[in-house]
mmCIF file of C-alpha atoms in Angstrom:
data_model
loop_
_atom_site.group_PDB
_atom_site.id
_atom_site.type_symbol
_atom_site.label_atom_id
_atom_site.label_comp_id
_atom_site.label_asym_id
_atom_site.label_seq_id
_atom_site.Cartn_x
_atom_site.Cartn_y
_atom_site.Cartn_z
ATOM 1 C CA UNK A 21 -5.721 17.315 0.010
ATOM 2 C CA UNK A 22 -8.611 16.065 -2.129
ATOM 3 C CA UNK A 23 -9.669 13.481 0.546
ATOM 4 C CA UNK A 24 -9.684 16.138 3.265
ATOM 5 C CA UNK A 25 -12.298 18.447 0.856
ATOM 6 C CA UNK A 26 -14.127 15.529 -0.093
ATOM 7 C CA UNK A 27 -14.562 14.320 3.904
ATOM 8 C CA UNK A 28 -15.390 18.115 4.968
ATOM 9 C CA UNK A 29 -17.056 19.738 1.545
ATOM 10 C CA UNK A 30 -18.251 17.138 -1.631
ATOM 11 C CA UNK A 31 -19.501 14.919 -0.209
ATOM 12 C CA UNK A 32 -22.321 17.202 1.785
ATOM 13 C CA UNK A 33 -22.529 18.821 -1.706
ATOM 14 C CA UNK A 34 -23.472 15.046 -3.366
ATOM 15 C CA UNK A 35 -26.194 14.295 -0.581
ATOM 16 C CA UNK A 36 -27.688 17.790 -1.316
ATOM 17 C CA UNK A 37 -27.566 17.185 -4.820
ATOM 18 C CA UNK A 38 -28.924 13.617 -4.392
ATOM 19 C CA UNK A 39 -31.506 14.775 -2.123
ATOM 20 C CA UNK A 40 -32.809 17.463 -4.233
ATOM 21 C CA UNK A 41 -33.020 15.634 -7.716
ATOM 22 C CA UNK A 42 -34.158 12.071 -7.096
ATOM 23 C CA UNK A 43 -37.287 11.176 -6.376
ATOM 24 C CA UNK A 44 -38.407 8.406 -3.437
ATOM 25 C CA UNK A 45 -40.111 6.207 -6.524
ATOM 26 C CA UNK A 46 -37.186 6.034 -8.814
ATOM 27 C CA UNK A 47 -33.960 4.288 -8.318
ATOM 28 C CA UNK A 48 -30.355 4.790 -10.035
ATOM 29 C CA UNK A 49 -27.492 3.199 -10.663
ATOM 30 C CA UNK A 50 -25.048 5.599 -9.046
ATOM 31 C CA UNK A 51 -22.463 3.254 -9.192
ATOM 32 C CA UNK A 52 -21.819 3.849 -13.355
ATOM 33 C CA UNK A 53 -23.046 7.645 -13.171
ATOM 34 C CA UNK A 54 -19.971 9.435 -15.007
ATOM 35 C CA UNK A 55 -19.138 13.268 -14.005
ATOM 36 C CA UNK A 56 -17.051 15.637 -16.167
ATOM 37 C CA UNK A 57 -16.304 18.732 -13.440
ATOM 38 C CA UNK A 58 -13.622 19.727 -15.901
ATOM 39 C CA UNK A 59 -10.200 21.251 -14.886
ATOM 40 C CA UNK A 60 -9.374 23.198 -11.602
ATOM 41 C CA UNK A 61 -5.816 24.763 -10.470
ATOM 42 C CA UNK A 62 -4.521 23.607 -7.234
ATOM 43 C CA UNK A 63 -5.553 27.173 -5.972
ATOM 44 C CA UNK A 64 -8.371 26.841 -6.492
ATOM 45 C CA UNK A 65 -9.156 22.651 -5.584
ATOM 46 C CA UNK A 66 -10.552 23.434 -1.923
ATOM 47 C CA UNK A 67 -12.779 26.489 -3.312
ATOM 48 C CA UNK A 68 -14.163 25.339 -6.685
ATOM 49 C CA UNK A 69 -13.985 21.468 -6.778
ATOM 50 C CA UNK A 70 -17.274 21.129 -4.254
ATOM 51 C CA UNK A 71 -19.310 23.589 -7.051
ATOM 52 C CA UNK A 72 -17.864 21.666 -9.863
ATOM 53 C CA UNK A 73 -18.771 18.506 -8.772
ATOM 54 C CA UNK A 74 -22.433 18.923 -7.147
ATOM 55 C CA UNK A 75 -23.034 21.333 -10.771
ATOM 56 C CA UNK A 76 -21.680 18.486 -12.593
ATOM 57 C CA UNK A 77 -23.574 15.463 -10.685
ATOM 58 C CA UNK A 78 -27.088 17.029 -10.997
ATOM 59 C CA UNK A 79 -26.626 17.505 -14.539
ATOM 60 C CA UNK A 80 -25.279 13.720 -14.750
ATOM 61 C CA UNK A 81 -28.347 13.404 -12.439
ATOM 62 C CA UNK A 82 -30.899 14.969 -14.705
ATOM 63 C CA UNK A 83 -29.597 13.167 -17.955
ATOM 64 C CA UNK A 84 -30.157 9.882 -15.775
ATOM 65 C CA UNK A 85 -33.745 10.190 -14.572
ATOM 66 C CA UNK A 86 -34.917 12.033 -18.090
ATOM 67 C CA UNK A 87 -33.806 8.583 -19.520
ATOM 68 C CA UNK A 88 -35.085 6.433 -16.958
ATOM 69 C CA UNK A 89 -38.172 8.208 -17.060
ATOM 70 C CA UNK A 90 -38.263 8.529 -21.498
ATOM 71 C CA UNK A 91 -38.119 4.326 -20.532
ATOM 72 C CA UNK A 92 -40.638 3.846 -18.194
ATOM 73 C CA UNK A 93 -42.757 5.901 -20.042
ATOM 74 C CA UNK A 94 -42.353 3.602 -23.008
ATOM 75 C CA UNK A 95 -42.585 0.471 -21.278
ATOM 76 C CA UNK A 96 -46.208 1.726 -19.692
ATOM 77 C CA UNK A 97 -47.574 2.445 -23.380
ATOM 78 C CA UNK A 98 -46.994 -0.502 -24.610
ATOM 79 C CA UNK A 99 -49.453 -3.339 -24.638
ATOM 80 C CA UNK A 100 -48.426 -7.151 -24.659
ATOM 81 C CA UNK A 101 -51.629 -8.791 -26.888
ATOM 82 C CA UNK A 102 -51.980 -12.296 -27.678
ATOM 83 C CA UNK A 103 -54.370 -12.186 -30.836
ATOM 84 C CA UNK A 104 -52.632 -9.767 -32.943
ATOM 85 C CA UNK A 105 -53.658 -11.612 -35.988
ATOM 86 C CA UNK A 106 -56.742 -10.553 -35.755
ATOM 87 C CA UNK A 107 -55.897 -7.575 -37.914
ATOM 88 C CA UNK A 108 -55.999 -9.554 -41.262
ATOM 89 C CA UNK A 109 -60.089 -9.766 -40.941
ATOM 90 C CA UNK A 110 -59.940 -6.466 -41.071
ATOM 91 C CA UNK A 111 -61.447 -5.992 -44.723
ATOM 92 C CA UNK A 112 -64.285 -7.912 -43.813
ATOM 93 C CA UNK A 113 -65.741 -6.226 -40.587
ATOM 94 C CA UNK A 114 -67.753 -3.485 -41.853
ATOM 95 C CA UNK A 115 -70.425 -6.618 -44.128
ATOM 96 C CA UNK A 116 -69.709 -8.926 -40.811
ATOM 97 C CA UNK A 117 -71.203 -6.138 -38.990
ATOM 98 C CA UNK A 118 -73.838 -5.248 -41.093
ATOM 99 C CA UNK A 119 -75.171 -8.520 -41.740
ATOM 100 C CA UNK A 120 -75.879 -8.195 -37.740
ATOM 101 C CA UNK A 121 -77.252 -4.899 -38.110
ATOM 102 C CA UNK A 122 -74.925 -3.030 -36.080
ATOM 103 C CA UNK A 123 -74.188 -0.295 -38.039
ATOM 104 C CA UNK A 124 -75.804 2.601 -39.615
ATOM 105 C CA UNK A 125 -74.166 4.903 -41.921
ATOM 106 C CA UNK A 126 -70.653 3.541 -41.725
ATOM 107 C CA UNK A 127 -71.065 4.024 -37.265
ATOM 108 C CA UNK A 128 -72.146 1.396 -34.598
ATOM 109 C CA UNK A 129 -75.885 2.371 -33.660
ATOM 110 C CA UNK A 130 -75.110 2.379 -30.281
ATOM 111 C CA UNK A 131 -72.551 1.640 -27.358
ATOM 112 C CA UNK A 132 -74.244 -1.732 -26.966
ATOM 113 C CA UNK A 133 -73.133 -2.874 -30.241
ATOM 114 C CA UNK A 134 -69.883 -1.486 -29.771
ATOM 115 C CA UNK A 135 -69.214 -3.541 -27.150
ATOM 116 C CA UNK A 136 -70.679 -6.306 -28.325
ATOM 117 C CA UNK A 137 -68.606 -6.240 -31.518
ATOM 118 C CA UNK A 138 -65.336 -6.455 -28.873
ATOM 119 C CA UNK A 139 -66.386 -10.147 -28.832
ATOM 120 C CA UNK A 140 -67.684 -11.066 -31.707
ATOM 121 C CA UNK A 141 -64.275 -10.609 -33.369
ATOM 122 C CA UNK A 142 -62.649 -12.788 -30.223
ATOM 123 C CA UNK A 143 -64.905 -15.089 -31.701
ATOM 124 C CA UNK A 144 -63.135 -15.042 -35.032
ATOM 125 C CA UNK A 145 -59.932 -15.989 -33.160
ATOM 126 C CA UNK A 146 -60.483 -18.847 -30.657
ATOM 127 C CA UNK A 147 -64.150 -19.875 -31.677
ATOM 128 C CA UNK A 148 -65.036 -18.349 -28.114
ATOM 129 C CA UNK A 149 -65.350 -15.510 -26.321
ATOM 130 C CA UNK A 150 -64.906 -15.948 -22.060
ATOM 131 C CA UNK A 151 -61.443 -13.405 -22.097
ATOM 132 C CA UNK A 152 -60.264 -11.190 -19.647
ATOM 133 C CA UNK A 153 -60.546 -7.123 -20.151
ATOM 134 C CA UNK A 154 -56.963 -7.237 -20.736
ATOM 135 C CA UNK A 155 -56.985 -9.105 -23.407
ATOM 136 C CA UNK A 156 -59.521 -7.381 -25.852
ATOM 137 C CA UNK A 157 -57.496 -3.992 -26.292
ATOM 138 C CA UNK A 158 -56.256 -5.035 -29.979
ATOM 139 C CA UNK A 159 -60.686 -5.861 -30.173
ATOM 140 C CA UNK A 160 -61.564 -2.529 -28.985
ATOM 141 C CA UNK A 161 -59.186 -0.469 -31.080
ATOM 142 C CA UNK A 162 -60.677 -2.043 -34.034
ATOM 143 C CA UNK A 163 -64.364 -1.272 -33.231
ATOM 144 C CA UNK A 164 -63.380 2.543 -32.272
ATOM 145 C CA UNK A 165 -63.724 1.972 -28.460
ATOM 146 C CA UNK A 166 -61.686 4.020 -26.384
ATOM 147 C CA UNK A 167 -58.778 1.876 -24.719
ATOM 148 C CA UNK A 168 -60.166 3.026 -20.741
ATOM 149 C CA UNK A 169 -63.956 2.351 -21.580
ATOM 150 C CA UNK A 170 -65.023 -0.370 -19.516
ATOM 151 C CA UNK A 171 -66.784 -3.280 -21.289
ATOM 152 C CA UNK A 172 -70.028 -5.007 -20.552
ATOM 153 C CA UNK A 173 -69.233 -8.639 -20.634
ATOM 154 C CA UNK A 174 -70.560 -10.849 -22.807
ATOM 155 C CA UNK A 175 -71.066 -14.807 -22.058
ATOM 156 C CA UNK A 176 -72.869 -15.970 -25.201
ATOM 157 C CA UNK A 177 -73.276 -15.399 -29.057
ATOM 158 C CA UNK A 178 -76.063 -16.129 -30.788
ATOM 159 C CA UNK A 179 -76.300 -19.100 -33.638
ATOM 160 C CA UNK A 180 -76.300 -16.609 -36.134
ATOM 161 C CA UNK A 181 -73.005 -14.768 -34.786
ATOM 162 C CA UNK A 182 -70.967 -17.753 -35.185
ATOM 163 C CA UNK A 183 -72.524 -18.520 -37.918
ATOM 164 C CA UNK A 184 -71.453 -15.545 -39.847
ATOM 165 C CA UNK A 185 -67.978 -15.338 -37.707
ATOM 166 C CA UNK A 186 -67.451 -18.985 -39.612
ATOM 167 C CA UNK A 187 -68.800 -17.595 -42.709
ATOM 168 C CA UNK A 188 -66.044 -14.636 -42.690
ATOM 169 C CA UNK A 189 -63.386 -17.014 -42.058
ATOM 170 C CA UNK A 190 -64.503 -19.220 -44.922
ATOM 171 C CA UNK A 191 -64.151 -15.668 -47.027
ATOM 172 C CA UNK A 192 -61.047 -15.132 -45.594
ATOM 173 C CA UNK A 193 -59.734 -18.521 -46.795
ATOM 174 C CA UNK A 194 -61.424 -18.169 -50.340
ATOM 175 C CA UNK A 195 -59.734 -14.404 -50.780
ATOM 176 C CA UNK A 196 -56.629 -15.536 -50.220
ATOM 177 C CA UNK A 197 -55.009 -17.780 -52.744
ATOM 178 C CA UNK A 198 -52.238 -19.162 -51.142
ATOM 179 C CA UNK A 199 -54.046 -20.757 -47.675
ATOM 180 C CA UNK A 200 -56.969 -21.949 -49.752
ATOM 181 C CA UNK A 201 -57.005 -25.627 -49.017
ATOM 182 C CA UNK A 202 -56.278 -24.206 -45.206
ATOM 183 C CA UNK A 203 -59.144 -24.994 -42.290
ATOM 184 C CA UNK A 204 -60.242 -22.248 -40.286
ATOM 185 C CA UNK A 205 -58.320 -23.434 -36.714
ATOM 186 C CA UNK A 206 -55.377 -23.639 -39.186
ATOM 187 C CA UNK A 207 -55.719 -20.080 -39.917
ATOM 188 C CA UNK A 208 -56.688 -19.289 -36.558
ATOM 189 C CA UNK A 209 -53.666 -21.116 -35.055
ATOM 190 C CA UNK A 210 -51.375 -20.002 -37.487
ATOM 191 C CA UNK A 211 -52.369 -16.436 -38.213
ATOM 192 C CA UNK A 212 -54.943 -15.058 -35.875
ATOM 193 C CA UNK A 213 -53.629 -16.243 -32.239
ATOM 194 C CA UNK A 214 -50.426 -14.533 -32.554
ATOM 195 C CA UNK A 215 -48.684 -12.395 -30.029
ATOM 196 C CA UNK A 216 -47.589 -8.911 -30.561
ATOM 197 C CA UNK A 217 -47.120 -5.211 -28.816
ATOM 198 C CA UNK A 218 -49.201 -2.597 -29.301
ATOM 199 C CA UNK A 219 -48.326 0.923 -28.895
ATOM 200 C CA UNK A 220 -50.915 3.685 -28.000
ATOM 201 C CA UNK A 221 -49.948 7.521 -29.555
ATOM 202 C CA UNK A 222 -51.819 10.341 -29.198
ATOM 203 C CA UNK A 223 -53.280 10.369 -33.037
ATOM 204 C CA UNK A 224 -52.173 6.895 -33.751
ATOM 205 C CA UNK A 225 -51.542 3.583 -32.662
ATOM 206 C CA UNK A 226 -48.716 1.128 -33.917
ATOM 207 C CA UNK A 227 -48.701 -2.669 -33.793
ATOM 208 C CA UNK A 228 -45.608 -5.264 -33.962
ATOM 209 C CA UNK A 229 -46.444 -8.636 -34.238
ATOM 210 C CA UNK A 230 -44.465 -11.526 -33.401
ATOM 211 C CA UNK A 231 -43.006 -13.364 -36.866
ATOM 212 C CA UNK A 232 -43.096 -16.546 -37.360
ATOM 213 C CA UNK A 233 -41.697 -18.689 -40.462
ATOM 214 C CA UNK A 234 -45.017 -19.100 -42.193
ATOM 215 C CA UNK A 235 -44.900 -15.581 -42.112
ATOM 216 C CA UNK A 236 -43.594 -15.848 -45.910
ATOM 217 C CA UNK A 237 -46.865 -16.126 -46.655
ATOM 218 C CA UNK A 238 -48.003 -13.019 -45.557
ATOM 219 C CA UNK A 239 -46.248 -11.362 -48.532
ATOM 220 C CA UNK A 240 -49.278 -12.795 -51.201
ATOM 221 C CA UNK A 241 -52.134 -11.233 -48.712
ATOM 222 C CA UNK A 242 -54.070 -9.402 -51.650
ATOM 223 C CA UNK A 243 -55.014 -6.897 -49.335
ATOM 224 C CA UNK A 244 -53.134 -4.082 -47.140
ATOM 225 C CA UNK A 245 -52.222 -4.922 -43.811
ATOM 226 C CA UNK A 246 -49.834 -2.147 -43.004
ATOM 227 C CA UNK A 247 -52.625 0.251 -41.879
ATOM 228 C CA UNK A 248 -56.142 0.287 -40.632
ATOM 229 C CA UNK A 249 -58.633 3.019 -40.308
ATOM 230 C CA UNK A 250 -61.959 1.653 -40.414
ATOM 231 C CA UNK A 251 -64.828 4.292 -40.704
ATOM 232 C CA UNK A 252 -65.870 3.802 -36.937
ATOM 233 C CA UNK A 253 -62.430 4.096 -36.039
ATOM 234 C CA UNK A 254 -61.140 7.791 -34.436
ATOM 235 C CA UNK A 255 -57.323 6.715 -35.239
ATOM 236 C CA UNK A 256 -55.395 4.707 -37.539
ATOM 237 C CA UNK A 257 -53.769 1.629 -36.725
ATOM 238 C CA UNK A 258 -50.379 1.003 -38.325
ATOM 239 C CA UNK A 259 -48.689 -2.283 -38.043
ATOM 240 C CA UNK A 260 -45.089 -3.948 -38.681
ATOM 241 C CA UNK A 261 -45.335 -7.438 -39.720
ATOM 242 C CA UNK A 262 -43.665 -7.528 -43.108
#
């Protein structure tokens, strides 16, 4: 009985329902997709069961994609970065910038520096600046430069930029207690190239970093490293390392 109204009724009821609530683009895994069509009377199997079960699959259906889609839409916010680090040099930006007259009233001057500043903190974390796009995202959050802007590139700092990116470092060092007999590619290897995921949110932005087991250390930082909102900076940045 239930193979005859599957053969004649369900399973033109299943393509329908297939048909009508999954898209060309996504796939699913019909194989594991559980149903609950409830109970039906033998009365009323040959009458009812095709409703019940095409009612019941697109609902299955619709929990599916919403999931599939909740995931996808997760996995396309978030950013893999490879110089998450960079967030501990954070306290010492806005006098970096200043000292290279950049800024005026707490703001970049202009769009040039702006950009510009997207290297000059690379700098801080490889001692060079010839990087992919791609990799400066973490860079232009921190100097308030929308994600999708497009960047000028930049081949060469001047003497007096690495200068005073070697002179932050140095501060860096001094400030904090526990790496002071640390070089500066120590804390750049250690600290500053690190990988990590950033998330981008509509009012906020979130940042995990990858731990490692110097990461002890991070603990006597004598400054806050949880959160960032620098004054050029439209949205905080908040960050799980600790």
């Amino acid at each position: 009985m239930i193979e005859t109204v599957f053969d004649s009724q369900i399973h033109a009821a299943l393509e329908n329902a297939i048909s009508c609530k999954i898209p060309n683009e996504i796939s699913i895994e019909l194989d594991i997709l559980e149903i609950d069509i409830g109970t039906i009377s033998e009365k009323e199997l040959e009458s009812e069961l095709p409703k019940r079960i095409e009612i019941a699959f697109q609902q299955a259906l619709d929990t599916k994609l919403n999931l599939k889609n909740n995931n996808l839409q997760e996995m396309e916010d978030e950013i893999y970065i490879n110089n998450s680090g960079l967030i501990i040099v954070w306290p010492f930006l806005p006098r970096f910038f200043e000292q290279l007259d950049m800024l005026e009233n707490g703001e970049f001057i202009n769009s040039e520096n702006r950009n510009r500043g997207v290297y000059l903190i690379q700098q801080l974390v490889y001692n060079q600046i010839d990087f992919p796009e791609h990799e400066l995202v973490l860079n232009k959050l921190l100097v308030g430069m929308p994600i999708e802007d497009q960047l000028e590139p930049i081949t060469e700092l001047t003497q007096q930029e690495k200068d005073l990116a070697e002179s932050l470092l140095n501060g860096l060092i001094q400030n904090w207690d526990k790496i002071k007999n640390t070089t500066i590619e120590g804390v750049q290897e250690t600290f500053l190239q690190r990988n990590g995921i950033l998330k981008i949110e509509e009012d906020r932005s979130k940042l995990r970093v990858e731990q490692t087991g110097v990461d002890v250390l991070m603990q006597t930082i004598p400054w806050n490293i949880s959160l960032i909102k620098l004054p050029w900076m439209e949205n905080p940045l908040y960050i799980d390392w600790v």
